[in-house]
């Protein structure tokens, strides 16, 4: 693959998408936002943390693979697992003990906007969209302060039984607490030694301890639901946070109630604008029952587009009954990318989607159902734009406007990504999915789907890794629907 050619395509795509974005009337973004307390772990931090426990006990706990954090030892075990694999994970904590323990024994470097919906709202606002309507069921006064102070960012507020749109700082619910998550970031090559085993961290990544206070409910206020027309005109919705749903609640309600409510919101959004496109951004979901319910009952047949990373593709396949494929995605051997592609195609089919966007370190794959109104070149532009956007965010931590996104063009394309794609080329041409020339363009033609594949820009030393996946998905999805509208209006 010609790296220069792909650099040139990134530049062109940036300008094409920049021209298309003003065609969007607005985007709706719900549900999860929280405050992220971010700590970058040094080798000293790590050995100090390990020192609070008996190393043999840590090892034992690692083997039980805790799926919830009930005490500090669970946290320590999951941190080591995440570092060993270099794999991101998000583990729920239902009590505040671990929060207190971390505050006392570790502390954090800084706090900023967290949660996929929070991060995506801020990002879209900075892409200078006409209107971004955020909705967070647990918007506290402190949380509201983390939204960018911009006129295009609004949140529904109930006043005298009516729903009006205001900036989040004027739309919060008084008297509610804030949800704070811990983000433990670590760098590649950090050396870890515990209970006689030594390893080097294979890549930059992080572990998230997600606080799940009892009062958190993933739902929309009745008034907002009833007057949902007030958030229009909007062309797209980006939904996330479903991982917050629990199997059972103390009042006897179950996940089924919350799944039903979630679907109703989606149905209502679509009824209000049949052209509307809906994207769900997945994340790590520990509870397998919930993971399956989200995929088969909320995503399947109701939404158009799904965004996820490699680990999430494997986890999704796993609960959908494709164990073997799931393992070969996770094992990441020579043919890892081939399995990833097959896995993404499987998700498109099983969940009846229009689009599945997988982001991996160094490349993105987007599987498309046949008959999409955009050309593969236009889809490729959307992906390339999001690669530039993510690079800009990784360099500076936060981007302020489109001009700063443009600076992402200076970040080089990942050599590793190009290499992975070269391996994949053999598979594609061998199966007649495309000619070698078509592959150079990033276009693949399956029997029942098409696909676009691009090498992406990767920042050597990112300022932060949290939220990069959200930026990729949001950038590409917004770019795609902007392009669709632009096309419609020109016809
Ligand atoms: C999840 C986490 C949140 C983090 C976000 C980044 O939503 O709960 O803490 O900011 O992912 O993608």
Short mmCIF file of C-alpha atoms in Angstrom, two decimals, residues 28 31 218-222 224-226 228 232 239 242 245 255-272 276 278 297-300 302-303:
data_model
loop_
_atom_site.label_atom_id
_atom_site.label_comp_id
_atom_site.label_asym_id
_atom_site.label_seq_id
_atom_site.Cartn_x
_atom_site.Cartn_y
_atom_site.Cartn_z
CA UNK A 28 -28.83 14.00 19.42
CA UNK A 31 -27.13 8.84 27.70
CA UNK A 218 -30.79 4.42 32.08
CA UNK A 219 -34.00 6.09 30.96
CA UNK A 220 -35.52 9.27 29.65
CA UNK A 221 -37.65 11.58 31.80
CA UNK A 222 -41.29 11.14 30.90
CA UNK A 224 -38.73 14.78 27.68
CA UNK A 225 -39.96 11.59 26.03
CA UNK A 226 -43.43 13.03 25.51
CA UNK A 228 -39.24 14.71 22.12
CA UNK A 232 -35.72 18.46 16.33
CA UNK A 239 -26.62 6.47 21.75
CA UNK A 242 -26.61 0.84 27.89
CA UNK A 245 -28.44 -1.42 32.79
CA UNK A 255 -33.26 -5.16 32.71
CA UNK A 256 -36.25 -6.03 30.54
CA UNK A 257 -38.02 -2.87 31.67
CA UNK A 258 -35.05 -0.70 30.77
CA UNK A 259 -34.48 -2.43 27.46
CA UNK A 260 -38.11 -1.77 26.58
CA UNK A 261 -37.85 1.90 27.50
CA UNK A 262 -34.66 2.25 25.46
CA UNK A 263 -36.32 0.77 22.40
CA UNK A 264 -39.31 3.09 22.78
CA UNK A 265 -37.03 6.13 22.66
CA UNK A 266 -35.40 4.83 19.49
CA UNK A 267 -38.78 4.15 17.90
CA UNK A 268 -40.01 7.62 18.76
CA UNK A 269 -36.89 9.28 17.35
CA UNK A 270 -37.37 7.39 14.10
CA UNK A 271 -41.07 8.21 13.96
CA UNK A 272 -40.28 11.91 14.29
CA UNK A 276 -32.82 9.77 10.90
CA UNK A 278 -29.01 5.98 14.69
CA UNK A 297 -32.91 -6.41 21.73
CA UNK A 298 -31.74 -2.82 21.46
CA UNK A 299 -29.25 -2.78 18.60
CA UNK A 300 -30.68 -5.49 16.33
CA UNK A 302 -33.64 -0.86 15.68
CA UNK A 303 -30.42 0.97 14.94
#
